[in-house]
Short mmCIF file of C-alpha atoms in Angstrom, two decimals:
data_model
loop_
_atom_site.label_atom_id
_atom_site.label_comp_id
_atom_site.label_asym_id
_atom_site.label_seq_id
_atom_site.Cartn_x
_atom_site.Cartn_y
_atom_site.Cartn_z
CA MET A 1 -27.17 -85.38 -65.98
CA ALA A 2 -26.21 -85.80 -69.78
CA ILE A 3 -26.31 -83.95 -72.68
CA THR A 4 -28.65 -86.01 -74.01
CA ASP A 5 -31.05 -85.89 -70.46
CA GLU A 6 -30.18 -81.91 -70.89
CA LEU A 7 -31.59 -81.59 -74.77
CA SER A 8 -34.99 -83.53 -74.35
CA ALA A 9 -35.65 -81.92 -71.28
CA LEU A 10 -34.87 -78.16 -73.17
CA ARG A 11 -37.12 -79.83 -76.29
CA ALA A 12 -39.93 -80.37 -73.66
CA SER A 13 -39.95 -77.35 -72.17
CA THR A 14 -39.54 -75.54 -75.60
CA LEU A 15 -42.57 -77.34 -77.43
CA ALA A 16 -44.70 -76.75 -73.69
CA SER A 17 -43.59 -72.28 -74.77
CA ILE A 18 -44.58 -72.65 -78.44
CA ALA A 19 -47.84 -74.07 -77.55
CA ALA A 20 -48.98 -71.76 -74.56
CA ALA A 21 -48.25 -68.68 -76.94
CA GLU A 22 -51.05 -66.86 -77.43
CA THR A 23 -49.49 -63.94 -79.79
CA SER A 24 -47.39 -64.12 -82.60
CA ALA A 25 -45.02 -61.81 -80.37
CA ALA A 26 -44.61 -64.34 -77.46
CA LEU A 27 -43.88 -67.11 -79.98
CA GLU A 28 -41.47 -64.85 -81.75
CA ALA A 29 -39.78 -64.47 -78.60
CA VAL A 30 -40.08 -68.49 -78.30
CA ARG A 31 -38.38 -69.10 -81.10
CA VAL A 32 -35.23 -66.26 -80.30
CA ALA A 33 -35.05 -67.36 -77.01
CA VAL A 34 -33.88 -71.27 -78.32
CA LEU A 35 -33.26 -70.53 -81.92
CA GLY A 36 -31.38 -67.02 -81.73
CA LYS A 37 -27.53 -66.32 -81.94
CA SER A 38 -27.64 -66.55 -77.98
CA GLY A 39 -30.19 -68.93 -77.73
CA THR A 40 -29.98 -72.16 -75.73
CA LEU A 41 -30.02 -74.89 -78.42
CA THR A 42 -28.16 -72.81 -80.86
CA GLY A 43 -25.51 -72.77 -77.67
CA TYR A 44 -25.38 -76.71 -77.92
CA LEU A 45 -24.51 -76.55 -81.36
CA ARG A 46 -21.65 -74.48 -81.13
CA SER A 47 -20.15 -76.07 -77.82
CA MET A 48 -20.20 -79.35 -80.60
CA GLY A 49 -16.17 -79.64 -80.70
CA SER A 50 -16.15 -79.98 -76.41
CA VAL A 51 -18.49 -83.12 -76.67
CA PRO A 52 -16.18 -86.21 -75.78
CA LYS A 53 -16.05 -88.57 -79.65
CA GLU A 54 -17.46 -90.96 -78.46
CA GLU A 55 -20.74 -89.17 -77.06
CA ARG A 56 -20.70 -86.68 -80.44
CA ALA A 57 -22.87 -88.82 -82.21
CA ALA A 58 -25.44 -88.87 -79.56
CA VAL A 59 -25.50 -85.57 -78.55
CA GLY A 60 -25.59 -83.88 -82.34
CA LYS A 61 -28.33 -86.57 -83.71
CA ALA A 62 -30.28 -85.36 -79.76
CA VAL A 63 -29.49 -81.52 -81.32
CA ASN A 64 -30.88 -82.34 -84.42
CA GLU A 65 -33.63 -83.87 -83.75
CA ALA A 66 -34.43 -81.16 -80.94
CA ARG A 67 -33.98 -78.54 -83.45
CA VAL A 68 -36.60 -80.12 -86.61
CA ALA A 69 -39.13 -80.68 -83.72
CA VAL A 70 -38.91 -76.72 -82.11
CA GLU A 71 -38.97 -75.68 -85.91
CA GLU A 72 -41.98 -77.67 -86.89
CA ALA A 73 -43.37 -76.37 -84.02
CA LEU A 74 -43.23 -72.74 -84.13
CA GLY A 75 -44.29 -73.20 -87.87
CA ALA A 76 -47.41 -74.73 -87.05
CA ARG A 77 -48.10 -72.71 -84.48
CA LYS A 78 -46.90 -69.95 -86.36
CA ALA A 79 -49.58 -70.58 -88.68
CA ALA A 80 -52.03 -71.26 -86.09
CA LEU A 81 -51.76 -67.67 -84.59
CA ASP A 82 -51.96 -65.91 -87.79
CA ALA A 83 -54.99 -67.63 -88.78
CA ALA A 84 -56.97 -66.45 -85.80
CA GLU A 85 -55.32 -62.53 -85.99
CA LEU A 86 -56.30 -62.94 -89.99
CA GLU A 87 -59.76 -64.25 -88.49
CA ALA A 88 -59.96 -61.42 -85.91
CA ALA A 89 -59.47 -58.71 -88.06
CA ILE A 90 -61.74 -59.54 -90.35
CA ASP A 91 -64.72 -59.45 -87.73
CA ALA A 92 -63.28 -55.96 -86.45
CA ALA A 93 -63.79 -54.77 -89.57
CA ALA A 94 -66.78 -56.59 -90.70
CA VAL A 95 -69.57 -54.78 -91.86
CA ASP A 96 -73.04 -54.56 -90.45
CA VAL A 97 -75.21 -54.54 -93.78
CA THR A 98 -78.27 -53.95 -90.93
CA LEU A 99 -76.68 -50.38 -90.47
CA PRO A 100 -78.04 -47.20 -92.74
CA GLY A 101 -75.07 -46.35 -95.58
CA ARG A 102 -73.14 -43.61 -94.85
CA ALA A 103 -73.49 -40.96 -97.44
CA GLN A 104 -70.40 -39.25 -99.03
CA GLN A 105 -71.27 -35.79 -98.03
CA MET A 106 -71.07 -33.95 -101.18
CA GLY A 107 -69.35 -30.65 -101.72
CA THR A 108 -70.77 -27.42 -102.67
CA ARG A 109 -69.49 -24.33 -104.35
CA HIS A 110 -68.29 -21.68 -101.81
CA LEU A 111 -70.72 -18.79 -101.30
CA ILE A 112 -68.66 -16.46 -102.96
CA ASN A 113 -68.49 -18.50 -105.93
CA GLY A 114 -72.06 -18.83 -105.64
CA ILE A 115 -72.74 -15.01 -105.37
CA VAL A 116 -70.83 -14.36 -108.53
CA ASP A 117 -72.62 -17.37 -110.37
CA GLU A 118 -76.26 -16.23 -109.21
CA LEU A 119 -75.35 -12.49 -110.29
CA SER A 120 -74.20 -13.26 -113.51
CA GLU A 121 -77.03 -16.11 -114.71
CA ILE A 122 -79.53 -12.70 -114.05
CA PHE A 123 -77.62 -10.45 -116.02
CA LEU A 124 -77.25 -12.96 -118.97
CA GLY A 125 -80.81 -13.28 -118.62
CA LEU A 126 -81.27 -9.82 -118.96
CA GLY A 127 -79.19 -10.07 -122.65
CA TYR A 128 -75.70 -9.32 -120.79
CA SER A 129 -72.22 -11.16 -121.90
CA VAL A 130 -69.49 -11.49 -118.98
CA ALA A 131 -66.05 -10.29 -119.59
CA LYS A 132 -62.76 -10.70 -118.13
CA GLY A 133 -59.62 -8.53 -117.91
CA PRO A 134 -56.38 -9.05 -116.11
CA GLU A 135 -55.57 -8.22 -112.51
CA VAL A 136 -52.20 -7.12 -112.97
CA GLU A 137 -53.07 -3.69 -114.88
CA THR A 138 -51.83 -0.19 -115.58
CA ASP A 139 -51.99 2.82 -114.44
CA TYR A 140 -53.83 3.97 -117.51
CA TYR A 141 -56.82 1.67 -117.38
CA ASN A 142 -57.10 1.41 -114.19
CA PHE A 143 -57.15 5.55 -112.95
CA THR A 144 -57.11 7.60 -116.02
CA ALA A 145 -58.91 6.02 -118.41
CA LEU A 146 -61.74 6.02 -116.03
CA ASN A 147 -61.20 9.80 -115.54
CA ALA A 148 -59.64 9.88 -112.01
CA PRO A 149 -57.29 13.02 -112.07
CA ALA A 150 -53.71 12.82 -111.19
CA ASP A 151 -54.55 13.61 -107.11
CA HIS A 152 -57.36 11.45 -106.98
CA PRO A 153 -56.44 9.46 -103.38
CA SER A 154 -57.07 6.12 -104.77
CA ARG A 155 -53.66 6.56 -107.02
CA SER A 156 -52.17 7.03 -103.37
CA MET A 157 -49.75 3.98 -102.08
CA GLN A 158 -52.18 3.93 -98.89
CA ASP A 159 -55.25 2.55 -101.01
CA THR A 160 -53.42 0.89 -104.21
CA PHE A 161 -50.82 -2.35 -103.91
CA TYR A 162 -48.41 -0.94 -106.37
CA VAL A 163 -45.43 -3.33 -107.99
CA HIS A 164 -42.36 -3.54 -109.99
CA ASP A 165 -42.94 -1.88 -113.63
CA LEU A 166 -39.42 -4.07 -115.45
CA SER A 167 -40.63 -3.45 -118.63
CA GLY A 168 -37.92 -0.88 -119.76
CA ASP A 169 -36.42 2.30 -119.46
CA THR A 170 -39.15 4.16 -117.36
CA SER A 171 -39.07 1.18 -114.66
CA ARG A 172 -40.04 2.31 -111.14
CA VAL A 173 -38.45 -0.23 -108.38
CA ARG A 174 -39.76 2.20 -105.11
CA GLY A 175 -43.15 3.92 -104.65
CA GLU A 176 -45.71 4.36 -107.57
CA SER A 177 -45.26 2.43 -110.82
CA ASP A 178 -47.09 2.34 -113.72
CA VAL A 179 -48.36 -1.01 -112.60
CA LEU A 180 -50.22 -2.04 -109.82
CA LEU A 181 -53.12 -4.72 -109.05
CA ARG A 182 -56.50 -3.47 -109.84
CA THR A 183 -58.57 -2.04 -107.32
CA GLN A 184 -61.68 -2.44 -109.32
CA THR A 185 -62.72 -4.21 -112.65
CA SER A 186 -63.69 -0.78 -114.60
CA GLY A 187 -60.76 -1.75 -116.58
CA VAL A 188 -61.84 -4.26 -118.18
CA GLN A 189 -64.78 -2.04 -118.80
CA VAL A 190 -62.41 -0.04 -120.88
CA HIS A 191 -60.98 -2.90 -122.49
CA VAL A 192 -64.29 -4.15 -123.56
CA MET A 193 -65.12 -0.24 -124.94
CA GLU A 194 -61.72 -0.65 -126.70
CA ASP A 195 -62.04 -3.49 -128.07
CA GLN A 196 -65.96 -4.12 -128.34
CA GLU A 197 -68.50 -3.27 -131.26
CA LEU A 198 -71.21 -1.16 -130.22
CA PRO A 199 -73.69 -2.00 -128.58
CA ILE A 200 -72.01 -2.95 -125.17
CA TYR A 201 -74.04 -5.01 -122.51
CA ILE A 202 -71.09 -6.69 -120.04
CA VAL A 203 -70.50 -7.62 -116.18
CA ALA A 204 -67.17 -7.91 -115.54
CA PRO A 205 -66.94 -10.14 -112.64
CA GLY A 206 -62.83 -10.50 -110.37
CA LYS A 207 -60.96 -10.08 -107.65
CA VAL A 208 -59.59 -6.73 -107.20
CA TYR A 209 -57.14 -5.74 -104.09
CA ARG A 210 -57.16 -2.40 -102.03
CA ARG A 211 -54.38 -1.56 -98.93
CA ASP A 212 -57.20 -2.43 -96.12
CA VAL A 213 -57.00 -4.07 -92.99
CA ALA A 214 -59.45 -6.73 -92.40
CA ASP A 215 -62.37 -6.15 -90.59
CA PRO A 216 -66.09 -6.89 -90.20
CA SER A 217 -67.02 -4.71 -93.26
CA HIS A 218 -63.76 -4.59 -94.96
CA LEU A 219 -61.18 -6.86 -96.96
CA PRO A 220 -57.44 -6.25 -98.49
CA GLN A 221 -58.51 -8.71 -100.98
CA PHE A 222 -62.43 -9.13 -102.75
CA HIS A 223 -64.45 -9.79 -105.26
CA GLN A 224 -66.43 -7.26 -107.80
CA ILE A 225 -69.26 -7.33 -110.51
CA GLU A 226 -69.36 -4.43 -112.24
CA GLY A 227 -71.41 -3.86 -115.23
CA LEU A 228 -71.36 -1.44 -118.18
CA VAL A 229 -73.86 -0.24 -120.86
CA VAL A 230 -73.48 1.68 -123.92
CA ASP A 231 -75.43 1.65 -126.36
CA LYS A 232 -77.93 4.41 -128.64
CA GLY A 233 -80.51 6.33 -126.06
CA ILE A 234 -79.58 5.06 -122.72
CA THR A 235 -80.54 7.11 -119.76
CA PHE A 236 -80.71 6.71 -116.25
CA GLY A 237 -84.32 5.46 -115.97
CA ASP A 238 -82.92 2.23 -117.32
CA LEU A 239 -80.05 2.39 -115.04
CA LYS A 240 -82.75 2.57 -112.24
CA GLY A 241 -85.26 -0.46 -114.04
CA THR A 242 -82.20 -2.43 -114.67
CA LEU A 243 -80.70 -2.35 -110.61
CA ASP A 244 -83.97 -2.68 -108.94
CA TYR A 245 -85.00 -6.26 -111.34
CA VAL A 246 -81.15 -7.11 -110.19
CA CYS A 247 -82.04 -6.24 -106.77
CA LYS A 248 -85.66 -7.98 -106.35
CA GLN A 249 -83.91 -10.90 -108.06
CA VAL A 250 -81.48 -11.37 -105.43
CA PHE A 251 -82.89 -10.29 -102.59
CA GLY A 252 -86.55 -11.09 -103.09
CA PRO A 253 -89.47 -9.19 -105.01
CA ASP A 254 -90.46 -7.58 -101.60
CA ARG A 255 -87.37 -5.29 -101.35
CA LYS A 256 -87.40 -1.83 -102.20
CA THR A 257 -84.27 0.19 -103.59
CA ARG A 258 -83.36 3.93 -103.44
CA PHE A 259 -80.59 5.66 -105.11
CA ARG A 260 -79.01 8.81 -103.45
CA ALA A 261 -76.80 11.52 -105.26
CA HIS A 262 -72.89 10.65 -104.91
CA TYR A 263 -69.51 11.32 -106.78
CA PHE A 264 -67.58 8.90 -109.05
CA PRO A 265 -64.77 10.58 -111.18
CA PHE A 266 -66.20 8.00 -113.97
CA THR A 267 -69.23 8.63 -113.76
CA GLU A 268 -71.79 11.93 -114.00
CA PRO A 269 -74.78 11.92 -112.96
CA SER A 270 -73.27 9.23 -110.01
CA ALA A 271 -75.28 7.69 -106.97
CA GLU A 272 -75.62 4.81 -104.22
CA VAL A 273 -78.10 2.58 -104.31
CA ASP A 274 -79.90 1.13 -101.15
CA VAL A 275 -82.01 -1.87 -100.87
CA SER A 276 -84.43 -1.98 -97.46
CA CYS A 277 -83.53 -3.85 -94.70
CA GLY A 278 -84.48 -7.90 -94.76
CA ILE A 279 -84.68 -7.74 -91.22
CA CYS A 280 -86.74 -5.07 -90.25
CA HIS A 281 -88.38 -4.28 -93.14
CA GLY A 282 -87.12 -0.70 -93.13
CA GLU A 283 -88.52 -0.27 -89.58
CA GLY A 284 -85.53 0.73 -88.38
CA CYS A 285 -83.01 -2.27 -86.68
CA ARG A 286 -79.24 -2.48 -85.45
CA MET A 287 -78.06 -4.45 -89.01
CA CYS A 288 -79.13 -1.22 -90.68
CA LYS A 289 -77.88 1.23 -87.17
CA GLY A 290 -81.59 2.13 -87.98
CA THR A 291 -82.14 3.53 -91.37
CA GLY A 292 -84.04 0.79 -92.21
CA TRP A 293 -81.46 1.06 -95.76
CA LEU A 294 -78.30 -0.93 -96.54
CA GLU A 295 -76.10 0.84 -99.12
CA ILE A 296 -75.63 -2.27 -101.83
CA LEU A 297 -74.07 -0.63 -104.76
CA GLY A 298 -72.54 2.50 -106.69
CA CYS A 299 -73.33 3.51 -110.30
CA GLY A 300 -74.26 6.22 -112.71
CA MET A 301 -74.19 7.56 -116.01
CA VAL A 302 -71.03 6.72 -117.76
CA ASP A 303 -68.97 10.42 -117.89
CA PRO A 304 -68.73 11.69 -121.53
CA ASN A 305 -64.61 11.89 -120.69
CA VAL A 306 -64.59 8.08 -120.51
CA LEU A 307 -66.41 7.64 -123.85
CA GLU A 308 -64.21 9.88 -125.69
CA MET A 309 -61.06 8.11 -123.80
CA SER A 310 -62.13 4.58 -125.47
CA GLY A 311 -63.12 6.08 -128.67
CA ILE A 312 -66.78 6.50 -128.34
CA ASP A 313 -68.84 9.40 -129.86
CA PRO A 314 -70.61 10.79 -126.51
CA GLU A 315 -72.70 13.06 -128.72
CA ALA A 316 -74.21 9.62 -129.97
CA TYR A 317 -73.84 6.76 -127.33
CA SER A 318 -74.52 7.37 -123.71
CA GLY A 319 -74.58 4.47 -120.98
CA PHE A 320 -74.35 3.26 -117.41
CA ALA A 321 -72.00 1.53 -115.16
CA PHE A 322 -72.34 0.12 -111.49
CA GLY A 323 -70.24 -1.74 -109.41
CA MET A 324 -71.02 -3.96 -106.72
CA GLY A 325 -69.64 -5.72 -103.89
CA VAL A 326 -69.75 -9.79 -103.71
CA GLU A 327 -68.91 -10.47 -100.04
CA ARG A 328 -70.97 -7.61 -99.21
CA ILE A 329 -74.20 -9.19 -101.50
CA ALA A 330 -73.73 -12.16 -100.24
CA CYS A 331 -73.26 -10.77 -96.17
CA LEU A 332 -76.90 -8.50 -96.76
CA LYS A 333 -78.49 -11.50 -98.37
CA TYR A 334 -77.79 -14.66 -95.66
CA ASN A 335 -77.62 -11.65 -92.97
CA VAL A 336 -73.83 -12.71 -92.14
CA PRO A 337 -72.43 -10.01 -88.96
CA ASP A 338 -68.74 -10.19 -90.31
CA LEU A 339 -67.28 -10.41 -93.81
CA ARG A 340 -63.93 -12.48 -92.55
CA MET A 341 -65.87 -15.25 -91.77
CA LEU A 342 -67.09 -16.19 -95.66
CA LEU A 343 -62.84 -16.91 -96.02
CA GLU A 344 -61.99 -18.44 -92.46
CA GLY A 345 -62.80 -21.48 -93.74
CA ASP A 346 -65.25 -22.74 -90.75
CA MET A 347 -67.14 -25.54 -92.69
CA ARG A 348 -69.82 -25.41 -89.86
CA PHE A 349 -70.78 -21.93 -91.86
CA LEU A 350 -69.81 -22.67 -95.57
CA ARG A 351 -72.30 -25.78 -95.01
CA GLN A 352 -75.11 -23.40 -94.19
CA PHE A 353 -75.07 -22.13 -97.80
#
């Protein structure tokens, strides 16, 4: 068979393959097989030197005509396939306007931040202001100025996160130093008593840190809201009335409160405050361990020594202080059985609030 006949047969079969290609990938395979570096038509172009001189013109013309025909067919088929694939993609991604809309889910404040905001708003409504302080505190403001003796258990490394004190010659890199992660926001109260004019009505929300193992009722990092009032004529009755009002605002007007004698180094007298159980309404259940009451905070009248160390005359002024754990308030309000659930980031849980 003459070379021109071979080229005619190759041209016809190639055009048929191009027409039969259903996808861009199949069309590309045909192009590579014919026009690629090792393609059949490319082979004829490379072997032109071995064609007899008298046939070279006819063969060259046939090769070029076949190449042009194949390239035009490839271009036309590629355009058709691209248009069909684009139309299919548009159809697949089309929006059915008859379907109901998909609303973007709105985010909300985390439950812990929500409780902080709620409590802050309650106290702002009572005329208090919100005070902030450093989370890395000194021993003086965290313990000494709050009447905690040098041998108080809370100062030990088992309860407190001490950090390296690199401030000078007395810095320590092992054991207890004078710098620590605050174990309570009470240090903010001391800063306020030193810097703010009397009278004082403040709450201090913030993170605190203790060397606790995380379990259903303890966390090594949690949030507190502590309050301080210093004014003339402040009595324990003012403390009871304030906290009873706050508890009813947080838990509901039907909840009752009770005060039990306790000890804190920075208040005297001191008390623990309980709120009636919202599950059994005081009858006794597993939630309240059969007592009908749930412990929520500690409080007391500010110890005169604390007032004196901050430059306040205890003969002219008196006051009260209190502190509550935000996570505990959240769990008691919404009957959450485990503090750790607040921090696990499970959206199925968090979206309930």
